[in-house]
Each structure stands twice: as structure tokens, then as C-alpha cells.
């Protein structure tokens, strides 16, 4: 009997109530209307705003109607989860009431009545029912109880609710009445009539096309739909990645404030292509919004003119303008308050930590208290007459620069789930003490007699993989990769499985690890530690001495690792002239085979790229970094990598053979030719030729790109090549036809070897277990649409984890240089911009952007050559790969964006250098 409600309304109940057998003190009934005449984003915005207040510890004892949960779930998954989390918190005393199933409150939709009006009436019926219900309790408890209807829909409040005798207030009226909690007022949405605001100020932006017309335009081809991606380096430029199969217009450039038209990073937008004579090239100018002249539109127009410099026609790209927003992807943003200079002002600018997000105007009475703090702010709207969006304060995270606060910021900014595992999740862990039973041994081989060992970085406790190699009677070798059998402990569909799937990956920061699975599994029961029995999933090959695979088999197993080694310890054993024990002999056999396997891969066209990675040495007491070095890779790093790659390829082929429609695979798309432009030009400037026709051609030309006088040149070229690559992604085999992994030159690939830290590997383990008859399938495992959705989340989580790790390295790098004073080091120019160069310091793996324009100082004469590429500053020419010397210091003058400042020592020009 329950109709599917399409209303854009949300209802909340808060009133004083003793409900049935249990006393529950309630305060108020809340309703969120859609803004009439607008799309669902306006309604979602109001919900998001009030959710911030509902989450506050002050607000307790709330009844949430079933209608609310249904509507929010269909409209906004993040907000729905937040409501469910609040309801699930026993300290908040939030309860859901199934009003659509209750005889006294369920109503039918009348003929000619809209869904919105039906919901208006339903909530009023619920209010009246509670009022009558409470009258009975009042007599028994002698309580003065009143039900209050809270709504921002004046029509429903003034014309309907009050007429029916219901006490009603707006959200703002109610929150302002809570005089003991004035801080809540700051968290109200900055929502107003956009039309009225426009009358009071100059219109800056074009009007957005209504959603209905956007949909028609997209269907007819007038507009293109895509994801808006703001530039980190230039706040006046963005790109829109077009959805669908329109390969010829896959990426569209947007330049200029009016063409950006109030879109925010990751919004889904509609774009209108400009005429070809208006197309532009990607900007080579670095522009940061300093927020000093928010009302000076003429200054903005001058900055836009900098972008309009003539370029080679071959560099022009499809260019467009944003005409409407299809879906806002606003989230709570971390950052700092830029306090107004006006005394006792309430309106201030908030500067987000993420430079891709515009500044946000908020109203707060706590400016003095919030200055110097990391805070969270939410966007409420962006009127056409405002340079910046309006928003409201949500939460204070703590003092800027504090290690715990900054870690919390980077986790929130990169959407890393890091809350402690819930009791519901932990309830699905094995009970301790745990041991392997006869039941566990079913479908398993006992491999405890083998001389298995693991090789990992120092301090590793989540050991996913172990290896063995031994000679067998026919002169061939048996090689085994043994992977932690995490899927034995995490069964499909339970709370532990769902939480692991949501997290997607373990996130490794400089000082801490955010586990995908609880520590009992990650560092104990699943970890393949030495001298303890552990459950594993084994991939075992028979190979000849030429590393040719003669036979492959997969089996669930039980192993007992004989040694947990670091890369250095394993290397020492291999190189030792005196050690000849079984583990050492095994390692030497593995290392010999790995070298052959690597050569075969490279001969087939696999790329060997480079990316500077750093390792911090921490003070044992303060946990501050006391040394910073680039990681040194040994032969044993490559040895382990080769067998992990081989296992992943072998498993990929097996699960695809068994499940051609449902295999979870990983591919690496080939970069478009334009991605290589900077690499080809940079090599050409050093009289080297880089061929990019195929991965094999690229690999071969990189191998040949050597300079006896410049040994680091080849490393720089490989670092630059890495920047040209596309992101590798997970996908379901039944939803794609291109399986090729470009970087590995492999026709098929997956992830099998790290199930403790990657959820994709758990799914692959389940598929492989079914393929060999060691486990049974379940519906979601053979649903390609659900696997495609899962892949989308895993790709997102993997990308965010990488960004979080880089942010952690950047923060700890700042801590390292904080006490170092001035450090002088060699550096190399990686990129040349129209007004800046980007340098790399090999010793620290550190990059910095050198600006040649300083605020309030004369601009030096700059001559940019995009073909070489080079930048001439006051007669001094700087080219890609040039070696320079820099002085490094920490600039802490801007607490929000502390940066490593570098002074160019050789060659000496007028300059200003910063690292973001």
C-alpha cells in the first residue's frame, strides 16, 4: 500500500514525549521544503545544512519519520548515511517512526493531489496524531508537552499548519530561540531569495539554464554533460571531462570567471561548446586567487587577459562554457577563516585547504575564537551577484599546525573513512584464542613443510605475501606465491564485509596506518608472520631454469613462514658468501628467476618509470621527522614485485576463463598522444628523440635516452613520463572490452596479492575460490552491474588514498624543514610555465613552483617559448632539465598554506619560489 514518494520534502520530529513503554524526551518536529520552482539540489542543500545542526551534541531526542529516510535515501546517499549514523548513536536518542505503516498516520494520495501536497498533509496528520497521543500521557505524567512544526516553507506554515491549529516556526526562528546555544546560529544555512540579492549588487555570472532545459539540450546535442575539474595552478581555468562515448570531445577547457559560472570542483555540469575560433590552449600561467579584491571584477578581467595569448593552432583544444549545474557535489570543506579587517564584522571569507575550491563567505559571531583554527564549512548557495559562494560554519577541528589536527584535515579532505570500527563490525571477528580447525583444513593443502619466507619494508606488520622456491626431481623449479586468505575471515554481506568494501583500501600515512580491516586481522590472524600457522591462498608454478612456466595451479593452503625479512635482510642473504641455508637458497633462486622475468616483460614493452619516494626517520619521543631521504630500492624489491605481477596475471587469466562476464580486472589505458607533448619537447631540447607510438617504442627510446655528461637525465625523463600516464582502474570484464594494461604491457591483469589492504583482492580471491571449487558463489559475485559499481568506489578510494599519502608527505616535509633554517641543494627544472618554473630536488624528492611575479613589485620581463620549452627572465634563459641551485626554507607566514620557499641561487634572477 505504500506509494513511492517523489516529494522533495524532508520531515523531522522533535517534541517532549514519553513514547509507549519507554520515556523519550522530544523537542520539535522539523520539515524541510524544496525551494519552489527549483531542482532537487536546493532541497538537498537544506537537508545538508540542518543535518549539521542535528549532529550537534546539544540536539537530542528526535523522531525521524520513515518519509524522511525514504526521500533522503533516494536523493543523497551521504546525507542518508549521516541520518542513519545519528539514529544509530544511542547517546543521541534519535528514533525512526514508520509513519507510512502506522494505521493512524498513513494517508492515501487524493485525486489531483501532487506528491508534495500529499506529504504536506501527511506530516500535518502526524503532528496532530502526536498531539492527541501526548494528551493521554500528559494526564498520567503531569507534563506540559507541546509538538512544534518547523518548516522553511512559508506557504505550508502560514496557510496550512497555522490554519489547522498547529504551532509552527521557521528553522531560523527556532534555532535563534535556543539562547543557551548561540553557536548553533552560525551553522544555519545562508539561504535567501537569489533574485532579491541580485537587485542589491552587480550581476557577475550568467543565469543557469533550468534543469529541464539542460536535459533536453543534452539529449539533442546542444549541451554536453561532464564532470567539472578545477585547476590547482590556475583558479581561472578548469576542464570538463565529458561523459559518454563522445571521444572527439572527451575533455573541454573552460577559461574565465563567467565561463566557469559558479561550478565547483567535481560538480556534474552542462557545457556549451564555443565556436572553433574561440577555442584556447591549456594555460601555462600559474594564477592563485589571493582573495584580496573580491569585488574588483576589473582586476579579474585583467588576469583573464593574461590567458589570452596567441599560441600555435595545434595546441588549441575544444573550449566551452558552463551553462548549468546538473548535480552539485558539495561536501563539508576544511580550511581556515580569513578574518575581515572591519571591526566587529560578522561576514568573513573562509579559505579552503584545497586550492581547487573557491573561497566561501560565511557569517559568524566567533571570528576571534576561530582565527588560527582549522574549521569545517559547508556551501549553501552561490548567487549570481557574488564573487564567492555563501556558506556556514560547521565544526572547529583544532589549532592549525597541530599534528593531530592536520592529520584529521587531510583525512577529511580526501574522504578517507577513519572512524573506529563499530561494535557491529567487530562482532564478526573470530573469537580469541583462535586456532586452525579440521573444518578449516577442508579444501586446503598443508604446505607447512615448505621453506616459505616474506620480504617487506621495515616495521611491516600487515604481511600479505610470502614466497618459496625449490628444485623438484625433474630438474625444474617449484615457485610459490602465498597470499593471506583474508576472504576466509570476511564473509560476503556481513557488516565487516560491507565496512571493508566501503573503505576499499588501507591508507598509509607517514606516522599512522588507516586499516581497511580491523587490526586483529591486519596485523595478526591474516598477517603471514613467521613461525606461526596461517591460512593462505597459493599460486604455484612449475618453471624451468629459463623462467618459462610449465604448469600453474591454485590452492587454498596452510603455511608456516620460516622468516619475516626486510628487503635489506633478504638482500644481505642473497649477497652473502657464507649463508647457504634453505631460506637463502630459496631467495637466490627467486632472485635469479625474477631477473629473467623482468627482462621478458621489458622486452615485451613494459615501462620502467620513476617517481621520487621519500622516507622519514622519526624522533622516538616527539615523533617529528629528524631525517628525510629518498627511498633506496634493492634487487629484492624488484624480486618481490616480479612474482606479485606474475601471480596477478596468472589469477587474472584464471578468473576470466571461469567468469568471462564477472571477473574483476585492472587495466591501464594508453595515454592520448597529446599527453606526451611535454615529454617529447623536453627530450628534443636535449637532442634526444622519444617515440610514443606504443609502450614498447616508448620503453626502447627511454632506454636509449642517455647522456654521459648528464647521468640524471634518464631519471628525469622517466619521472616526466610518469606524469604523462593515465590512472589504472578496476573494471568488470562484462562491462568493458579493452583489458590491456599499458604500463605492464600485459593483455590482462588484476589484483590478487594484497587482500589485507585492498578490497579488490578479496573479491578476486572469492572468484578464484569458486573457480577451483574451494568456496561457493553468491548473487552479488555474479552481478556485473554491482561489480561495476563496486569498481567505481574502489577506483575512487584508491585515488583518494594516494592523494592523502602525498599530503601526509608534504606536511611532514614542512615539519622537517621547520627547524633546519636555510638548506642549500641542487635541483632540476621539470616544467616551464609562462610565468614560473617547477623544480625537483632529488635528495628530498621535493618539488617547488618558482614564480617570477611578486605582488606589489614590478613584473620582470618574461619571454616564454612553448616549443623548446623555456622561459627567459630578464635575459636569463631557463630550460627544462636545467640544473640549478636553491636555498630551501619554510615560509610559515600563511598558516593556512605553509609552504617550502626556495631561493634560486644559481643562476641568479629576480624570483619568488614556493612549494604547495
PDB file of N, CA and C in Angstrom, residues 428-441 444 448 485-486 488-489 520-521 524-529 532-536 557-559:
ATOM      1  N   UNK A 428      31.893  -9.573  14.057  1.00  0.00           N
ATOM      2  CA  UNK A 428      32.091 -10.626  13.054  1.00  0.00           C
ATOM      3  C   UNK A 428      33.542 -11.114  13.004  1.00  0.00           C
ATOM      4  N   UNK A 429      34.375 -10.649  13.921  1.00  0.00           N
ATOM      5  CA  UNK A 429      35.740 -11.154  14.012  1.00  0.00           C
ATOM      6  C   UNK A 429      35.767 -12.496  14.732  1.00  0.00           C
ATOM      7  N   UNK A 430      36.777 -13.324  14.453  1.00  0.00           N
ATOM      8  CA  UNK A 430      36.878 -14.607  15.166  1.00  0.00           C
ATOM      9  C   UNK A 430      37.078 -14.380  16.665  1.00  0.00           C
ATOM     10  N   UNK A 431      36.540 -15.289  17.453  1.00  0.00           N
ATOM     11  CA  UNK A 431      36.723 -15.200  18.901  1.00  0.00           C
ATOM     12  C   UNK A 431      38.128 -15.703  19.250  1.00  0.00           C
ATOM     13  N   UNK A 432      38.772 -14.996  20.159  1.00  0.00           N
ATOM     14  CA  UNK A 432      40.115 -15.378  20.587  1.00  0.00           C
ATOM     15  C   UNK A 432      40.053 -16.228  21.851  1.00  0.00           C
ATOM     16  N   UNK A 433      40.967 -17.163  22.072  1.00  0.00           N
ATOM     17  CA  UNK A 433      42.076 -17.525  21.176  1.00  0.00           C
ATOM     18  C   UNK A 433      41.591 -18.293  19.948  1.00  0.00           C
ATOM     19  N   UNK A 434      42.218 -17.996  18.816  1.00  0.00           N
ATOM     20  CA  UNK A 434      41.827 -18.610  17.542  1.00  0.00           C
ATOM     21  C   UNK A 434      42.876 -19.639  17.145  1.00  0.00           C
ATOM     22  N   UNK A 435      42.412 -20.718  16.549  1.00  0.00           N
ATOM     23  CA  UNK A 435      43.348 -21.720  16.006  1.00  0.00           C
ATOM     24  C   UNK A 435      42.714 -22.377  14.791  1.00  0.00           C
ATOM     25  N   UNK A 436      43.539 -22.974  13.960  1.00  0.00           N
ATOM     26  CA  UNK A 436      43.063 -23.641  12.739  1.00  0.00           C
ATOM     27  C   UNK A 436      42.414 -24.969  13.123  1.00  0.00           C
ATOM     28  N   UNK A 437      41.199 -25.206  12.612  1.00  0.00           N
ATOM     29  CA  UNK A 437      40.435 -26.410  12.943  1.00  0.00           C
ATOM     30  C   UNK A 437      40.448 -27.386  11.769  1.00  0.00           C
ATOM     31  N   UNK A 438      39.925 -28.581  12.020  1.00  0.00           N
ATOM     32  CA  UNK A 438      39.792 -29.587  10.959  1.00  0.00           C
ATOM     33  C   UNK A 438      38.901 -29.063   9.843  1.00  0.00           C
ATOM     34  N   UNK A 439      37.871 -28.301  10.226  1.00  0.00           N
ATOM     35  CA  UNK A 439      36.962 -27.740   9.222  1.00  0.00           C
ATOM     36  C   UNK A 439      37.711 -26.759   8.313  1.00  0.00           C
ATOM     37  N   UNK A 440      38.622 -25.992   8.901  1.00  0.00           N
ATOM     38  CA  UNK A 440      39.411 -25.036   8.114  1.00  0.00           C
ATOM     39  C   UNK A 440      40.300 -25.737   7.096  1.00  0.00           C
ATOM     40  N   UNK A 441      40.696 -26.973   7.404  1.00  0.00           N
ATOM     41  CA  UNK A 441      41.623 -27.699   6.535  1.00  0.00           C
ATOM     42  C   UNK A 441      40.942 -28.285   5.304  1.00  0.00           C
ATOM     43  N   UNK A 444      42.036 -27.585   1.620  1.00  0.00           N
ATOM     44  CA  UNK A 444      43.342 -26.935   1.733  1.00  0.00           C
ATOM     45  C   UNK A 444      44.478 -27.951   1.627  1.00  0.00           C
ATOM     46  N   UNK A 448      53.053 -26.531   5.226  1.00  0.00           N
ATOM     47  CA  UNK A 448      53.881 -26.042   6.328  1.00  0.00           C
ATOM     48  C   UNK A 448      55.316 -26.559   6.262  1.00  0.00           C
ATOM     49  N   UNK A 485      44.852 -15.433   3.356  1.00  0.00           N
ATOM     50  CA  UNK A 485      43.484 -15.821   2.983  1.00  0.00           C
ATOM     51  C   UNK A 485      42.472 -14.992   3.783  1.00  0.00           C
ATOM     52  N   UNK A 486      42.389 -13.718   3.452  1.00  0.00           N
ATOM     53  CA  UNK A 486      41.506 -12.789   4.168  1.00  0.00           C
ATOM     54  C   UNK A 486      40.033 -13.150   3.940  1.00  0.00           C
ATOM     55  N   UNK A 488      38.666 -15.878   3.967  1.00  0.00           N
ATOM     56  CA  UNK A 488      38.220 -16.903   4.915  1.00  0.00           C
ATOM     57  C   UNK A 488      37.572 -16.243   6.134  1.00  0.00           C
ATOM     58  N   UNK A 489      38.079 -15.068   6.526  1.00  0.00           N
ATOM     59  CA  UNK A 489      37.598 -14.386   7.728  1.00  0.00           C
ATOM     60  C   UNK A 489      36.500 -13.371   7.432  1.00  0.00           C
ATOM     61  N   UNK A 520      42.987  -6.943  14.435  1.00  0.00           N
ATOM     62  CA  UNK A 520      43.086  -8.366  14.752  1.00  0.00           C
ATOM     63  C   UNK A 520      43.369  -9.185  13.490  1.00  0.00           C
ATOM     64  N   UNK A 521      42.786  -8.753  12.365  1.00  0.00           N
ATOM     65  CA  UNK A 521      43.046  -9.437  11.092  1.00  0.00           C
ATOM     66  C   UNK A 521      44.308  -8.905  10.428  1.00  0.00           C
ATOM     67  N   UNK A 524      47.487  -9.584  12.719  1.00  0.00           N
ATOM     68  CA  UNK A 524      47.601 -10.824  13.479  1.00  0.00           C
ATOM     69  C   UNK A 524      47.145 -12.030  12.666  1.00  0.00           C
ATOM     70  N   UNK A 525      45.843 -12.300  12.693  1.00  0.00           N
ATOM     71  CA  UNK A 525      45.358 -13.572  12.154  1.00  0.00           C
ATOM     72  C   UNK A 525      45.585 -13.734  10.652  1.00  0.00           C
ATOM     73  N   UNK A 526      45.539 -12.638   9.893  1.00  0.00           N
ATOM     74  CA  UNK A 526      45.765 -12.732   8.445  1.00  0.00           C
ATOM     75  C   UNK A 526      47.230 -12.500   8.079  1.00  0.00           C
ATOM     76  N   UNK A 527      47.947 -11.779   8.886  1.00  0.00           N
ATOM     77  CA  UNK A 527      49.335 -11.449   8.582  1.00  0.00           C
ATOM     78  C   UNK A 527      50.210 -12.711   8.590  1.00  0.00           C
ATOM     79  N   UNK A 528      50.971 -12.892   7.522  1.00  0.00           N
ATOM     80  CA  UNK A 528      51.787 -14.115   7.358  1.00  0.00           C
ATOM     81  C   UNK A 528      53.100 -13.986   8.129  1.00  0.00           C
ATOM     82  N   UNK A 529      52.971 -13.845   9.438  1.00  0.00           N
ATOM     83  CA  UNK A 529      54.145 -13.707  10.301  1.00  0.00           C
ATOM     84  C   UNK A 529      54.901 -15.029  10.383  1.00  0.00           C
ATOM     85  N   UNK A 532      54.380 -19.081  12.776  1.00  0.00           N
ATOM     86  CA  UNK A 532      53.004 -19.360  13.195  1.00  0.00           C
ATOM     87  C   UNK A 532      52.235 -19.920  11.999  1.00  0.00           C
ATOM     88  N   UNK A 533      51.285 -20.806  12.259  1.00  0.00           N
ATOM     89  CA  UNK A 533      50.468 -21.360  11.173  1.00  0.00           C
ATOM     90  C   UNK A 533      49.484 -20.300  10.691  1.00  0.00           C
ATOM     91  N   UNK A 534      49.395 -20.159   9.381  1.00  0.00           N
ATOM     92  CA  UNK A 534      48.479 -19.184   8.806  1.00  0.00           C
ATOM     93  C   UNK A 534      47.776 -19.765   7.581  1.00  0.00           C
ATOM     94  N   UNK A 535      46.531 -19.322   7.369  1.00  0.00           N
ATOM     95  CA  UNK A 535      45.767 -19.718   6.188  1.00  0.00           C
ATOM     96  C   UNK A 535      46.193 -18.857   5.011  1.00  0.00           C
ATOM     97  N   UNK A 536      46.354 -19.493   3.856  1.00  0.00           N
ATOM     98  CA  UNK A 536      46.829 -18.763   2.678  1.00  0.00           C
ATOM     99  C   UNK A 536      46.082 -19.218   1.435  1.00  0.00           C
ATOM    100  N   UNK A 557      45.547 -23.029   1.175  1.00  0.00           N
ATOM    101  CA  UNK A 557      46.627 -23.746   1.850  1.00  0.00           C
ATOM    102  C   UNK A 557      46.772 -23.304   3.299  1.00  0.00           C
ATOM    103  N   UNK A 558      47.655 -24.018   3.994  1.00  0.00           N
ATOM    104  CA  UNK A 558      48.103 -23.608   5.317  1.00  0.00           C
ATOM    105  C   UNK A 558      49.621 -23.593   5.263  1.00  0.00           C
ATOM    106  N   UNK A 559      50.218 -22.468   5.698  1.00  0.00           N
ATOM    107  CA  UNK A 559      51.668 -22.326   5.626  1.00  0.00           C
ATOM    108  C   UNK A 559      52.221 -21.953   7.009  1.00  0.00           C
TER     109      UNK A 559
END
